[in-house]
Structures are given as C-alpha cells and as structure tokens.
Short mmCIF file of C-alpha atoms and ligand atoms in Angstrom, two decimals:
data_model
loop_
_atom_site.label_atom_id
_atom_site.label_comp_id
_atom_site.label_asym_id
_atom_site.label_seq_id
_atom_site.Cartn_x
_atom_site.Cartn_y
_atom_site.Cartn_z
CA MET A 1 -17.19 -182.36 -237.03
CA THR A 2 -15.54 -185.04 -235.36
CA GLU A 3 -17.27 -184.82 -232.12
CA GLN A 4 -21.02 -186.24 -232.09
CA PRO A 5 -23.11 -183.56 -232.76
CA MET A 6 -25.65 -182.38 -229.88
CA VAL A 7 -28.46 -182.27 -232.06
CA ARG A 8 -28.66 -183.46 -235.66
CA PHE A 9 -31.62 -182.88 -238.17
CA ASP A 10 -31.54 -185.49 -240.51
CA LYS A 11 -33.53 -184.72 -243.72
CA VAL A 12 -36.56 -183.68 -241.76
CA SER A 13 -39.66 -182.59 -243.28
CA LYS A 14 -42.71 -181.00 -241.75
CA ARG A 15 -46.13 -180.69 -243.67
CA TYR A 16 -49.48 -179.19 -242.97
CA GLY A 17 -51.75 -181.01 -245.39
CA SER A 18 -50.32 -179.81 -248.77
CA LEU A 19 -48.06 -176.98 -247.04
CA THR A 20 -44.48 -178.13 -246.65
CA VAL A 21 -43.02 -175.98 -243.93
CA LEU A 22 -39.86 -177.81 -243.59
CA ASP A 23 -38.18 -179.59 -246.43
CA GLY A 24 -35.59 -181.97 -245.79
CA LEU A 25 -33.85 -179.93 -243.07
CA ASP A 26 -30.26 -180.98 -242.46
CA LEU A 27 -28.66 -179.23 -239.47
CA ASP A 28 -25.77 -180.23 -236.97
CA ILE A 29 -25.55 -178.42 -233.74
CA GLY A 30 -22.31 -178.97 -231.81
CA ARG A 31 -22.15 -179.24 -228.02
CA GLY A 32 -22.06 -175.74 -226.37
CA GLU A 33 -22.72 -174.23 -229.71
CA LYS A 34 -24.98 -171.10 -229.70
CA VAL A 35 -27.03 -170.79 -232.94
CA SER A 36 -29.44 -168.23 -233.96
CA ILE A 37 -32.18 -168.68 -236.47
CA ILE A 38 -33.24 -165.89 -238.50
CA GLY A 39 -35.66 -165.43 -241.62
CA PRO A 40 -38.90 -164.10 -242.76
CA SER A 41 -42.22 -164.86 -241.02
CA GLY A 42 -43.67 -168.14 -242.19
CA SER A 43 -40.17 -169.62 -242.95
CA GLY A 44 -40.55 -172.40 -240.37
CA LYS A 45 -38.18 -171.05 -237.65
CA THR A 46 -40.74 -171.79 -234.92
CA THR A 47 -41.31 -175.27 -236.39
CA VAL A 48 -37.84 -176.39 -236.08
CA LEU A 49 -37.68 -175.45 -232.23
CA ARG A 50 -41.18 -177.01 -231.68
CA MET A 51 -40.20 -180.37 -233.38
CA LEU A 52 -37.07 -180.57 -231.21
CA MET A 53 -39.34 -179.76 -228.24
CA THR A 54 -41.67 -182.91 -229.35
CA LEU A 55 -44.31 -180.35 -229.64
CA GLU A 56 -44.87 -181.08 -233.20
CA THR A 57 -44.52 -184.41 -234.93
CA ILE A 58 -42.46 -184.73 -238.13
CA ASN A 59 -43.44 -186.29 -241.31
CA ASP A 60 -40.02 -187.19 -242.60
CA GLY A 61 -36.36 -187.82 -241.32
CA VAL A 62 -34.95 -188.40 -237.95
CA ILE A 63 -33.81 -185.78 -235.29
CA TRP A 64 -30.90 -186.89 -233.27
CA VAL A 65 -29.93 -185.86 -229.71
CA GLU A 66 -26.55 -186.92 -228.63
CA GLY A 67 -26.46 -189.61 -230.95
CA GLU A 68 -29.95 -191.09 -229.93
CA PRO A 69 -33.08 -190.48 -232.23
CA LEU A 70 -35.65 -188.32 -230.47
CA THR A 71 -38.81 -189.65 -231.69
CA HIS A 72 -37.76 -192.97 -232.68
CA MET A 73 -36.23 -196.21 -231.23
CA GLN A 74 -33.73 -198.47 -232.42
CA LYS A 75 -35.19 -201.81 -232.55
CA ASN A 76 -33.36 -204.78 -234.44
CA GLY A 77 -31.37 -202.12 -236.24
CA LYS A 78 -34.54 -200.52 -237.48
CA LEU A 79 -36.01 -197.08 -236.31
CA VAL A 80 -39.51 -197.63 -234.95
CA PRO A 81 -41.63 -194.82 -233.60
CA ALA A 82 -40.56 -194.46 -229.86
CA ASP A 83 -42.61 -195.11 -226.84
CA THR A 84 -43.27 -192.31 -224.01
CA ALA A 85 -40.88 -193.53 -221.91
CA HIS A 86 -37.96 -192.89 -224.64
CA ILE A 87 -39.42 -189.73 -225.45
CA ARG A 88 -39.37 -188.47 -222.09
CA ARG A 89 -35.97 -189.63 -221.43
CA ILE A 90 -34.26 -187.80 -224.75
CA ARG A 91 -36.84 -184.83 -224.11
CA SER A 92 -35.44 -184.33 -220.64
CA LYS A 93 -32.33 -183.04 -222.09
CA ILE A 94 -34.03 -179.86 -223.65
CA GLY A 95 -35.60 -177.00 -222.23
CA MET A 96 -37.95 -174.39 -223.87
CA VAL A 97 -38.53 -170.70 -223.56
CA PHE A 98 -41.61 -169.38 -225.39
CA GLN A 99 -42.66 -166.14 -226.71
CA SER A 100 -45.67 -165.92 -224.61
CA PHE A 101 -43.77 -167.08 -221.38
CA ASN A 102 -46.42 -169.71 -220.56
CA LEU A 103 -45.90 -169.68 -216.73
CA PHE A 104 -48.30 -171.39 -214.68
CA PRO A 105 -50.50 -168.58 -213.51
CA HIS A 106 -51.87 -170.44 -210.29
CA MET A 107 -48.55 -170.82 -209.02
CA THR A 108 -45.89 -168.38 -207.66
CA ALA A 109 -42.61 -167.94 -209.26
CA MET A 110 -41.14 -170.40 -206.73
CA ALA A 111 -43.68 -173.01 -207.35
CA ASN A 112 -43.22 -172.50 -210.92
CA CYS A 113 -39.70 -173.57 -210.70
CA ILE A 114 -40.11 -176.59 -208.45
CA GLU A 115 -42.87 -178.15 -209.97
CA ALA A 116 -40.98 -180.26 -212.58
CA PRO A 117 -37.74 -180.85 -210.39
CA VAL A 118 -40.05 -182.32 -207.59
CA THR A 119 -42.59 -184.34 -210.01
CA VAL A 120 -40.31 -185.48 -212.80
CA LEU A 121 -37.00 -185.63 -211.28
CA GLY A 122 -38.12 -186.81 -207.91
CA MET A 123 -36.06 -184.13 -206.04
CA LYS A 124 -36.76 -183.38 -202.39
CA ARG A 125 -38.98 -180.29 -201.89
CA ALA A 126 -36.30 -178.47 -199.87
CA ASP A 127 -33.39 -179.20 -202.46
CA ALA A 128 -35.72 -178.21 -205.25
CA GLU A 129 -36.54 -174.85 -203.50
CA ALA A 130 -32.74 -174.29 -202.84
CA ARG A 131 -31.92 -174.44 -206.36
CA ALA A 132 -35.01 -172.74 -207.60
CA ALA A 133 -33.92 -169.83 -205.04
CA GLU A 134 -30.28 -169.75 -206.84
CA LEU A 135 -31.73 -169.74 -210.12
CA LEU A 136 -34.20 -166.99 -209.56
CA GLU A 137 -31.40 -165.18 -207.85
CA MET A 138 -29.33 -165.40 -211.07
CA VAL A 139 -32.27 -164.16 -213.31
CA GLY A 140 -32.28 -161.12 -210.86
CA LEU A 141 -35.71 -162.06 -209.04
CA GLY A 142 -34.65 -163.29 -205.67
CA GLN A 143 -36.96 -160.90 -204.16
CA LYS A 144 -39.91 -162.13 -206.28
CA LYS A 145 -40.15 -165.66 -205.28
CA GLY A 146 -43.40 -165.73 -203.65
CA HIS A 147 -45.06 -163.60 -206.63
CA TYR A 148 -47.59 -164.73 -208.87
CA PRO A 149 -47.09 -164.20 -212.67
CA SER A 150 -49.86 -161.62 -212.78
CA GLN A 151 -47.66 -159.64 -210.23
CA LEU A 152 -44.89 -159.58 -212.27
CA SER A 153 -43.96 -157.54 -215.45
CA GLY A 154 -43.31 -159.36 -218.90
CA GLY A 155 -39.70 -159.32 -218.59
CA GLN A 156 -39.85 -160.73 -215.12
CA GLN A 157 -42.14 -163.29 -216.10
CA GLN A 158 -39.82 -164.20 -218.87
CA ARG A 159 -36.79 -164.37 -216.54
CA VAL A 160 -39.11 -166.77 -214.39
CA ALA A 161 -39.60 -168.81 -217.33
CA ILE A 162 -36.05 -169.26 -218.02
CA ALA A 163 -35.28 -170.09 -214.49
CA ARG A 164 -37.97 -172.47 -214.74
CA ALA A 165 -36.41 -174.32 -217.61
CA LEU A 166 -33.10 -174.30 -216.13
CA ALA A 167 -34.23 -175.98 -212.95
CA MET A 168 -34.79 -179.22 -215.16
CA ARG A 169 -30.99 -179.06 -215.93
CA PRO A 170 -31.25 -179.43 -219.58
CA LYS A 171 -28.17 -179.66 -222.12
CA ILE A 172 -30.00 -177.96 -224.77
CA MET A 173 -32.13 -174.65 -224.54
CA LEU A 174 -34.55 -173.31 -227.21
CA PHE A 175 -35.49 -169.68 -227.24
CA ASP A 176 -38.37 -168.79 -229.53
CA GLU A 177 -38.43 -164.99 -229.90
CA VAL A 178 -38.39 -164.70 -226.29
CA THR A 179 -38.53 -160.91 -226.35
CA SER A 180 -40.99 -160.23 -229.07
CA ALA A 181 -43.84 -160.02 -226.56
CA LEU A 182 -42.02 -157.46 -224.33
CA ASP A 183 -42.20 -153.75 -224.27
CA PRO A 184 -38.99 -152.51 -225.56
CA GLU A 185 -37.59 -151.22 -222.28
CA LEU A 186 -37.88 -154.71 -220.85
CA VAL A 187 -35.96 -156.56 -223.65
CA GLY A 188 -32.65 -155.71 -222.35
CA GLU A 189 -33.04 -157.34 -218.92
CA VAL A 190 -34.20 -160.50 -220.59
CA LEU A 191 -31.16 -160.47 -223.22
CA GLU A 192 -28.64 -159.90 -220.40
CA VAL A 193 -29.77 -163.17 -218.67
CA ILE A 194 -29.53 -165.09 -221.95
CA ARG A 195 -26.01 -163.59 -222.30
CA ARG A 196 -25.08 -164.67 -218.98
CA LEU A 197 -26.08 -168.09 -219.54
CA GLY A 198 -24.25 -168.34 -222.66
CA ARG A 199 -21.01 -167.34 -220.54
CA GLU A 200 -21.38 -169.29 -217.35
CA HIS A 201 -23.19 -172.40 -218.60
CA ASP A 202 -22.22 -175.24 -220.80
CA LEU A 203 -25.53 -175.05 -222.50
CA THR A 204 -26.11 -175.73 -226.21
CA MET A 205 -28.50 -173.02 -227.32
CA LEU A 206 -30.76 -172.58 -230.09
CA MET A 207 -32.62 -169.40 -230.70
CA VAL A 208 -35.20 -167.78 -232.90
CA THR A 209 -34.74 -164.14 -232.97
CA HIS A 210 -35.50 -160.94 -234.74
CA GLN A 211 -32.88 -158.96 -232.71
CA MET A 212 -30.00 -158.88 -235.31
CA GLY A 213 -27.84 -157.09 -233.14
CA PHE A 214 -28.04 -159.74 -230.40
CA ALA A 215 -27.72 -162.62 -232.96
CA LYS A 216 -24.55 -160.94 -234.13
CA GLU A 217 -22.88 -160.43 -230.90
CA PHE A 218 -24.08 -163.70 -229.02
CA SER A 219 -24.14 -166.59 -231.53
CA ASP A 220 -21.20 -168.75 -232.89
CA ARG A 221 -23.32 -169.45 -236.01
CA VAL A 222 -26.43 -167.74 -237.79
CA CYS A 223 -29.03 -169.75 -239.89
CA PHE A 224 -30.97 -167.78 -242.49
CA PHE A 225 -34.34 -169.81 -243.23
CA HIS A 226 -36.26 -169.16 -246.31
CA GLN A 227 -39.30 -171.17 -247.38
CA GLY A 228 -38.54 -174.13 -245.00
CA LYS A 229 -35.02 -174.33 -245.90
CA ILE A 230 -31.52 -172.96 -244.60
CA CYS A 231 -30.83 -170.67 -247.39
CA GLU A 232 -27.42 -169.40 -245.94
CA GLN A 233 -25.45 -170.11 -242.77
CA GLY A 234 -22.31 -169.10 -241.22
CA PRO A 235 -20.36 -167.16 -238.39
CA PRO A 236 -22.47 -163.93 -237.67
CA ASN A 237 -19.64 -161.35 -238.98
CA GLU A 238 -19.72 -163.40 -242.24
CA LEU A 239 -23.65 -163.70 -242.55
CA PHE A 240 -24.21 -160.33 -241.54
CA GLY A 241 -21.16 -158.58 -243.00
CA ALA A 242 -21.06 -160.20 -246.37
CA PRO A 243 -23.99 -162.34 -247.10
CA LYS A 244 -23.45 -164.33 -250.40
CA ASN A 245 -27.16 -165.11 -250.97
CA GLU A 246 -29.22 -162.67 -252.69
CA ARG A 247 -32.34 -163.67 -250.44
CA THR A 248 -30.11 -162.88 -247.39
CA ARG A 249 -29.04 -159.75 -248.61
CA GLN A 250 -32.82 -158.88 -249.25
CA PHE A 251 -33.98 -159.87 -245.76
CA LEU A 252 -31.31 -158.16 -243.93
CA HIS A 253 -31.73 -155.03 -245.80
CA ALA A 254 -35.34 -155.04 -245.15
CA VAL A 255 -34.89 -155.74 -241.21
CA LEU A 256 -32.25 -153.12 -240.82
CA GLU A 257 -34.30 -150.67 -242.82
CA ALA A 258 -37.25 -151.30 -240.50
CA GLY A 259 -35.18 -151.38 -237.27
CA MET B 1 -109.89 -177.02 -192.35
CA ILE B 2 -107.51 -177.37 -195.31
CA TRP B 3 -104.17 -177.09 -193.10
CA ASP B 4 -104.11 -178.86 -190.08
CA TRP B 5 -101.03 -177.68 -187.83
CA ALA B 6 -101.56 -180.53 -185.24
CA PHE B 7 -101.25 -183.17 -188.34
CA ALA B 8 -98.22 -181.20 -189.76
CA LEU B 9 -96.50 -181.29 -186.63
CA GLU B 10 -97.25 -184.98 -186.15
CA ILE B 11 -95.60 -185.99 -189.54
CA LEU B 12 -92.83 -183.82 -189.27
CA PRO B 13 -90.28 -186.31 -187.54
CA THR B 14 -91.24 -188.93 -190.19
CA LEU B 15 -90.45 -186.43 -193.03
CA ALA B 16 -87.13 -185.31 -191.37
CA ARG B 17 -85.99 -188.74 -191.32
CA ALA B 18 -86.80 -188.94 -194.90
CA ALA B 19 -85.16 -185.76 -195.64
CA VAL B 20 -81.90 -187.33 -194.57
CA VAL B 21 -82.19 -189.99 -197.25
CA THR B 22 -82.91 -187.33 -199.76
CA ILE B 23 -79.87 -185.53 -198.78
CA GLN B 24 -77.75 -188.59 -198.75
CA ALA B 25 -78.99 -189.60 -202.10
CA THR B 26 -78.27 -185.97 -203.35
CA LEU B 27 -74.66 -185.91 -201.88
CA LEU B 28 -73.67 -189.49 -202.92
CA GLY B 29 -75.18 -188.91 -206.55
CA PHE B 30 -73.29 -185.68 -206.71
CA VAL B 31 -70.03 -186.96 -205.66
CA ILE B 32 -70.43 -190.01 -208.43
CA ALA B 33 -71.57 -187.12 -211.07
CA ALA B 34 -68.58 -185.05 -210.02
CA LEU B 35 -65.80 -187.54 -209.98
CA LEU B 36 -67.33 -189.75 -212.91
CA GLY B 37 -67.67 -186.58 -214.95
CA LEU B 38 -64.15 -185.52 -214.38
CA ALA B 39 -62.88 -188.83 -215.27
CA ILE B 40 -64.85 -188.77 -218.38
CA ALA B 41 -63.67 -185.36 -219.54
CA VAL B 42 -60.04 -186.45 -218.86
CA ALA B 43 -60.24 -189.52 -220.67
CA ARG B 44 -61.38 -187.79 -223.49
CA ILE B 45 -58.31 -185.77 -223.94
CA ALA B 46 -55.97 -188.50 -222.36
CA VAL B 47 -57.20 -191.38 -224.71
CA PRO B 48 -58.16 -189.64 -227.87
CA ARG B 49 -58.93 -193.17 -229.45
CA ALA B 50 -61.80 -193.51 -226.80
CA GLY B 51 -63.24 -190.06 -227.88
CA TRP B 52 -65.77 -191.50 -230.13
CA ALA B 53 -67.12 -194.04 -227.79
CA ILE B 54 -67.23 -191.49 -224.94
CA SER B 55 -69.13 -189.18 -226.83
CA VAL B 56 -71.84 -191.98 -227.96
CA LEU B 57 -71.97 -192.93 -224.37
CA VAL B 58 -72.51 -189.33 -223.08
CA GLU B 59 -75.09 -188.72 -225.71
CA LEU B 60 -77.14 -191.73 -224.77
CA ILE B 61 -77.15 -190.75 -221.39
CA ARG B 62 -78.37 -187.28 -221.93
CA SER B 63 -80.92 -188.18 -224.51
CA THR B 64 -82.82 -190.92 -222.41
CA PRO B 65 -84.95 -189.82 -219.31
CA LEU B 66 -83.33 -190.41 -215.86
CA LEU B 67 -86.46 -192.29 -214.69
CA ILE B 68 -85.72 -195.13 -217.47
CA GLN B 69 -82.19 -195.27 -216.35
CA ILE B 70 -83.36 -195.74 -212.76
CA PHE B 71 -85.54 -198.63 -213.98
CA PHE B 72 -83.16 -199.86 -216.08
CA LEU B 73 -80.57 -200.28 -213.29
CA TYR B 74 -83.19 -201.38 -210.61
CA PHE B 75 -85.54 -203.93 -212.84
CA VAL B 76 -83.32 -204.87 -215.94
CA LEU B 77 -79.85 -205.42 -214.35
CA PRO B 78 -80.86 -208.22 -212.24
CA ASN B 79 -81.71 -210.18 -215.25
CA PHE B 80 -77.78 -209.78 -215.96
CA GLY B 81 -77.09 -211.18 -212.39
CA ILE B 82 -76.40 -207.65 -211.00
CA VAL B 83 -78.83 -207.01 -208.09
CA LEU B 84 -78.91 -203.65 -206.49
CA ASP B 85 -81.05 -202.55 -203.58
CA ALA B 86 -83.23 -199.61 -204.64
CA PHE B 87 -81.05 -196.84 -202.83
CA ALA B 88 -77.89 -197.91 -204.61
CA ALA B 89 -79.61 -198.36 -207.74
CA GLY B 90 -81.25 -194.98 -207.62
CA VAL B 91 -78.20 -193.05 -206.54
CA ILE B 92 -76.11 -194.55 -209.26
CA ALA B 93 -78.37 -193.94 -211.74
CA ILE B 94 -78.59 -190.19 -210.88
CA GLY B 95 -74.83 -189.99 -210.42
CA VAL B 96 -74.13 -191.54 -213.81
CA HIS B 97 -76.76 -189.33 -215.39
CA TYR B 98 -75.50 -185.98 -213.88
CA ALA B 99 -71.72 -187.40 -214.73
CA ALA B 100 -72.48 -187.19 -218.23
CA TYR B 101 -73.74 -183.41 -217.90
CA CYS B 102 -70.85 -182.77 -215.48
CA SER B 103 -68.43 -184.31 -218.14
CA GLU B 104 -69.29 -181.32 -220.69
CA VAL B 105 -68.85 -178.68 -217.90
CA TYR B 106 -65.31 -179.73 -217.27
CA ARG B 107 -64.73 -180.06 -220.86
CA ALA B 108 -65.72 -176.67 -221.33
CA GLY B 109 -63.29 -175.71 -218.69
CA PHE B 110 -60.31 -177.70 -220.17
CA ASP B 111 -61.06 -176.20 -223.60
CA ASN B 112 -60.64 -172.83 -221.86
CA ILE B 113 -56.82 -173.62 -220.89
CA PRO B 114 -54.58 -172.03 -223.19
CA ARG B 115 -52.42 -174.28 -225.52
CA GLY B 116 -49.29 -172.83 -223.93
CA GLN B 117 -50.07 -174.42 -220.75
CA TRP B 118 -50.14 -177.88 -222.13
CA GLU B 119 -46.95 -177.15 -224.20
CA ALA B 120 -44.96 -175.75 -221.13
CA SER B 121 -46.07 -179.06 -219.35
CA ILE B 122 -44.55 -180.97 -222.22
CA ALA B 123 -41.40 -179.04 -222.22
CA LEU B 124 -41.04 -179.35 -218.71
CA ASN B 125 -41.36 -183.23 -219.25
CA LEU B 126 -44.27 -183.36 -216.72
CA SER B 127 -46.31 -186.74 -217.00
CA ALA B 128 -49.86 -186.65 -218.46
CA TRP B 129 -51.05 -187.15 -214.76
CA THR B 130 -49.01 -184.48 -213.10
CA THR B 131 -50.07 -182.18 -215.90
CA PHE B 132 -53.71 -182.75 -215.30
CA LYS B 133 -53.37 -182.99 -211.66
CA ASP B 134 -51.09 -179.89 -210.98
CA ILE B 135 -51.66 -177.74 -213.95
CA ILE B 136 -55.06 -178.22 -215.85
CA ILE B 137 -57.32 -179.22 -213.47
CA PRO B 138 -56.61 -176.39 -210.98
CA GLN B 139 -57.03 -173.84 -213.48
CA ALA B 140 -60.13 -175.33 -215.10
CA ILE B 141 -62.16 -176.18 -212.22
CA PRO B 142 -62.75 -172.72 -210.41
CA PRO B 143 -64.34 -171.27 -213.52
CA VAL B 144 -66.91 -173.96 -213.80
CA VAL B 145 -67.95 -174.28 -210.09
CA PRO B 146 -71.14 -172.21 -210.71
CA ALA B 147 -72.18 -174.38 -213.60
CA LEU B 148 -71.26 -177.52 -211.39
CA GLY B 149 -73.23 -176.09 -208.52
CA ASN B 150 -76.27 -175.76 -210.95
CA TYR B 151 -76.23 -179.31 -211.57
CA LEU B 152 -76.07 -180.15 -208.00
CA VAL B 153 -79.19 -178.33 -207.31
CA ALA B 154 -80.80 -179.81 -210.53
CA LEU B 155 -79.84 -183.31 -209.24
CA PHE B 156 -81.14 -182.54 -205.81
CA LYS B 157 -84.68 -181.59 -207.43
CA GLU B 158 -84.50 -185.02 -209.28
CA THR B 159 -84.23 -187.16 -206.26
CA PRO B 160 -88.23 -187.63 -206.09
CA LEU B 161 -87.88 -189.92 -208.97
CA LEU B 162 -86.53 -192.24 -206.68
CA SER B 163 -89.92 -192.86 -204.99
CA ALA B 164 -90.56 -194.41 -208.36
CA ILE B 165 -88.37 -197.51 -207.03
CA ALA B 166 -89.90 -197.01 -203.54
CA VAL B 167 -86.59 -195.73 -201.97
CA LEU B 168 -87.98 -194.07 -198.78
CA GLU B 169 -86.92 -190.57 -199.56
CA LEU B 170 -89.17 -187.50 -199.05
CA MET B 171 -91.34 -187.72 -201.78
CA GLN B 172 -92.25 -191.59 -201.26
CA THR B 173 -92.63 -190.98 -197.68
CA ALA B 174 -95.12 -188.08 -198.34
CA LYS B 175 -97.04 -190.56 -200.60
CA ILE B 176 -97.08 -193.18 -198.07
CA ILE B 177 -98.43 -190.66 -195.36
CA GLY B 178 -100.97 -189.56 -197.75
CA SER B 179 -102.31 -192.91 -198.86
CA GLU B 180 -102.51 -193.98 -195.25
CA THR B 181 -104.33 -190.81 -193.52
CA PHE B 182 -106.14 -189.74 -196.82
CA ARG B 183 -104.22 -186.22 -196.01
CA TYR B 184 -101.98 -185.03 -198.82
CA THR B 185 -101.91 -181.26 -198.32
CA GLU B 186 -99.80 -181.26 -195.43
CA PRO B 187 -97.11 -183.77 -196.30
CA ILE B 188 -96.88 -182.73 -200.10
CA THR B 189 -96.68 -178.92 -199.08
CA LEU B 190 -94.10 -179.64 -196.37
CA VAL B 191 -91.68 -181.43 -198.81
CA GLY B 192 -92.08 -178.68 -201.28
CA LEU B 193 -90.97 -176.10 -198.86
CA PHE B 194 -88.08 -178.38 -197.95
CA PHE B 195 -86.94 -178.50 -201.41
CA LEU B 196 -87.56 -174.83 -201.62
CA ALA B 197 -85.55 -173.94 -198.61
CA MET B 198 -82.82 -176.44 -199.60
CA SER B 199 -82.40 -174.97 -203.22
CA LEU B 200 -81.99 -171.58 -201.67
CA VAL B 201 -79.56 -172.53 -199.26
CA SER B 202 -77.49 -174.30 -201.73
CA ALA B 203 -77.58 -171.37 -204.20
CA MET B 204 -76.26 -169.22 -201.45
CA LEU B 205 -73.42 -171.78 -200.60
CA ILE B 206 -72.49 -171.86 -204.20
CA ARG B 207 -72.21 -168.10 -204.69
CA GLY B 208 -70.09 -168.29 -201.51
CA VAL B 209 -67.73 -170.95 -202.77
CA GLU B 210 -67.57 -168.98 -206.23
CA GLU B 211 -66.48 -165.73 -204.35
CA LEU B 212 -64.05 -167.75 -202.42
CA LEU B 213 -62.38 -169.04 -205.53
CA ASN B 214 -62.25 -165.82 -207.10
CA ARG B 215 -60.67 -164.14 -204.39
CA ARG B 216 -58.11 -166.99 -204.50
CA THR B 217 -57.42 -167.03 -208.22
CA ILE B 218 -57.67 -163.55 -209.32
CA ARG B 219 -54.71 -161.50 -207.62
N1 ATP C 1 -50.85 -175.80 -236.74
C1 ATP C 1 -50.70 -175.27 -238.08
N2 ATP C 1 -51.24 -175.72 -239.04
C2 ATP C 1 -51.03 -175.26 -240.24
N3 ATP C 1 -50.07 -174.70 -240.71
C3 ATP C 1 -49.08 -174.10 -239.60
C4 ATP C 1 -49.30 -174.82 -238.23
N4 ATP C 1 -48.42 -174.26 -237.59
C5 ATP C 1 -47.72 -173.52 -238.39
N5 ATP C 1 -48.08 -173.34 -239.63
C6 ATP C 1 -47.62 -172.95 -240.87
O1 ATP C 1 -46.46 -173.04 -240.97
C7 ATP C 1 -45.35 -172.27 -241.38
C8 ATP C 1 -44.34 -172.02 -240.68
O2 ATP C 1 -44.39 -171.68 -239.40
P1 ATP C 1 -43.71 -171.19 -238.18
O3 ATP C 1 -44.31 -170.70 -237.26
O4 ATP C 1 -42.65 -172.16 -238.07
O5 ATP C 1 -43.11 -169.80 -239.03
P2 ATP C 1 -41.84 -168.77 -238.26
O6 ATP C 1 -40.81 -168.92 -239.34
O7 ATP C 1 -41.72 -169.33 -236.90
O8 ATP C 1 -42.56 -167.32 -238.33
P3 ATP C 1 -42.88 -166.23 -237.47
O9 ATP C 1 -41.57 -165.33 -237.73
O10 ATP C 1 -44.19 -165.40 -237.90
O11 ATP C 1 -42.89 -166.59 -236.22
C9 ATP C 1 -46.44 -170.87 -241.70
O12 ATP C 1 -46.78 -170.86 -243.04
C10 ATP C 1 -47.46 -171.52 -240.73
O13 ATP C 1 -48.78 -170.82 -241.39
MG1 MG C 2 -42.15 -168.06 -235.08
#
C-alpha cells in the first residue's frame, strides 16, 4: 500500500493477567476500506475494536490512526503515553456501534444524536438538530425523532445508534456484532443502513460479524481471527470460496452448518 | 394540672421562631450533604488515585458520633485559627456528616449505571464533565431520591444536637423556657409534636417527588 493506512495495528498485544487475548497483531486498514472480522468466540474480535475505540488499554505495540499514534504521543522522537487532549483529538476520527445499542435511555432519539455534536464539537443546537434530522431520515427514522429508546424496537434503536455515531462525522466506523441482539426479522433493516453507508459515504469500516453472507457481499477484505491472531485474510470470494487454512475451513464449515 | 393550655399558647411564638432556625439548619445542612456527597461520589470515580483517601475519610466521618464532630468544629478548630459561630459550625458539621452517608447513596446510584453508558460516552468523545452531567447523573439520581429523602428526615431529627453548642434552635429554646419557668411538659411536648408533624410532611413530599420522577423516567 503506497498510501498511508487509515489504521495500523503495529505488533499490538493485549493480555488479561496470564491470558493473552491478542498476540502481536499487525493489521493495516486502508482509507475507505471495508474490513470484516470473523472468527470463533473468544478469539479477540471485540477486543480489536475496543482497543481502537480506546475502551481498552493495550499492553504492547502501537495503534496508528492516519499516521498518528492513538494512545501515545511523539516527544523528542520517542513515544510516550498520550494525554487526554491527544487521545480525544485522535478518537474524534472514530465512531462505534455496539451490540447492545447503548443509547442514552433518558434522551429522545434526537437528543441522543445532538448531545455530542453540541457538547464536544460546539455546534449550535439548531445546526446540530438539522444535521441529526437528516441522519435520522437517512436511517429511516424521520418520524421517530421525539421517541425515547424504550419506545423503539431493537432495530430502530440500533439505527438511532448508527445515526448518533455518524453525527460526530467520524472517518472510521466500528461495528461490533450490531445485529446479534436483534430479532431475526429486524436484522435486515440494520444491515440495509450499513450497506447504504458503505455506498454513499467515504467511511473506513471495520466490523465484527457473524453474518457470513453480509461479510461476503459487503466487505473488501475479510480477516479470520483465531486465538488472538489473524489466521487468514483476503478478499471475501477467496476467503469464503477457497480458504487456504485448515482452521478457516473448519470454522466456515461449522458456521455454514449451523446457519 | 399537668398541661397548661395558656402557657403552651404563650410560648408558641418563641418556639415558632426557634422552629425557623431548626428548618434553616436542616435545609442548609442538607444542601451541603447533598452537594458535597455528590462531589465525593464523583471524585471517587473521576480521580481513582484519590479513592483510598476518600474511603478513609468517609469511614472516619461515619464511625464517629455527630456530636463529637460538632464539638470539634466549634471548640477545637478555633485553636487552629478557624473560628465559626455556633450556627455555622453546627450546620457544617451536620452537612459534612450526612455528606458521607449521601456519598454512599450516590455511589450505589452510579454503580447501577450499565457499563455501556460509559462506553458510549467515550465513543462519542464526551468529556468527563459532560458524561457525568448529561449522561450519568440524570440516570443515577432518580432511583436514589428515596434514600436521600430518608437522610433528609434523619438529618432533621438530629438538629437538636445543635443545642449542645447553644444554637437557638427548637430544643435549646425549649430547654431555656423550661429552666426559666420550671415547666418542661409543654415546651418539650410541643417540640416533639413539631418534629413528628414535619417528619410526616417530609415523608409525604418525598413520596410525591418519587412518583413524579418515576412518571418522568419510566415511559
Ligand atoms: N475484561 C476482561 N477480563 C478478562 N478477560 C477478558 C476481558 N474481556 C475479554 N476477555 C477475554 O478475552 C478474550 C477475547 O474476548 P473478545 O470479547 O475479544 O472475544 P470475541 O472474539 O469478540 O468473542 P465473541 O464472538 O464471543 O464476541 C476472551 O477469552 C474473553 O474471555
Ligand atoms: Mg465479541
């Protein structure tokens, strides 16, 4: 890749006590690239996203975002732990959508979407509302602006969560099994929104998913994780069509069997 | 005759004035308790390094009698050049004492906020201040209002301790009336009735606030 990657994991390790969850992970994600992460439970998929979102500290290595270290600062040519201002500046490039939505239950859909733009970006309330209205419209919830999360279905809540993340104008969007908590009939509407995002926005997207069909159709690249390492990666038609690694074959076989 | 209506009526205005002092002490004390308690609970989370020191302080305050703390502020602090009048010393002591209890109430409220709310706040890049102000506190406080209300009533019932440093609140006033007239029945009974009535009224108010909050949060 000649262009600077949007995100670079550089020998990143994560341990919980004696348990090594990620082991020297190297992963480059290009600008605008759509990358899916698949793999068995406990292989460290969620941890990758959480580290990039700074929800988890890392034990070794460096994560780079557009050529800048995420949790470190360059000082006299050395990397030192970053201060809050630095972390917040880099973090502003990243948005995340969670499996369990995590909407603010005491706020309407609209209030959820303008909270950060007003308090963090310093947008005027009216401007933030106009932008949030557009986003809620885009995710098909133009009529639900005044609804509280408890008045919305799971699929609708997740679409609000997507709009809320987009309101901060991130360059990178992280999706962690965003349809896993949904009733099957609601999965489609959320995936449709993500599809639309991929088409219409110049976003770099990194998603953990168990929807193999979606990963195949949507992503530019699929990474198969196993025991804290990328076991195999490649374009979806290769990885799904002709997996080279025995573990990948076993995993895909098991998943397709179950699905 | 045990109960003298005329005497009771005669001392009523004096007691009423003292009741104002009791209510002032209660409200000021509770404002300190509620705000300082919140500050302590927030500091525990926002400054993890201070957690140990805060725990020791809270435990110290909760494990020593309020009366000793009142005496400490009023009689000991002047030795260090800090001179407070009796009312100020009493109100601050009561406020700080109950702040220790209230901080535990808020802490329970914070503990009940799902981790996902904090994580969403980080993912949206909210500052720590905004996270507390807009996300955590509005969700944590309504469920703990009843517990805070109980402490308001408890604090109110402890204000007679202020008579020990001669604050002219109800109890002290009743004692003075008693020692001057040698009649204790009426003043002490009236003070007791006042506390009973106010406690019942507060309990009702708290229930009202609780219902209001429930209606606003459960949709
Ligand atoms: N806070 C924690 N403390 C200890 N261990 C943890 C913690 N968080 C995650 N782990 C462990 O790290 C490993 C990787 O977890 P992770 O959530 O990244 O897996 P995953 O690939 O997302 O799995 P799943 O498909 O079930 O979501 C697991 O073994 C998990 O038990
Ligand atoms: Mg996971």
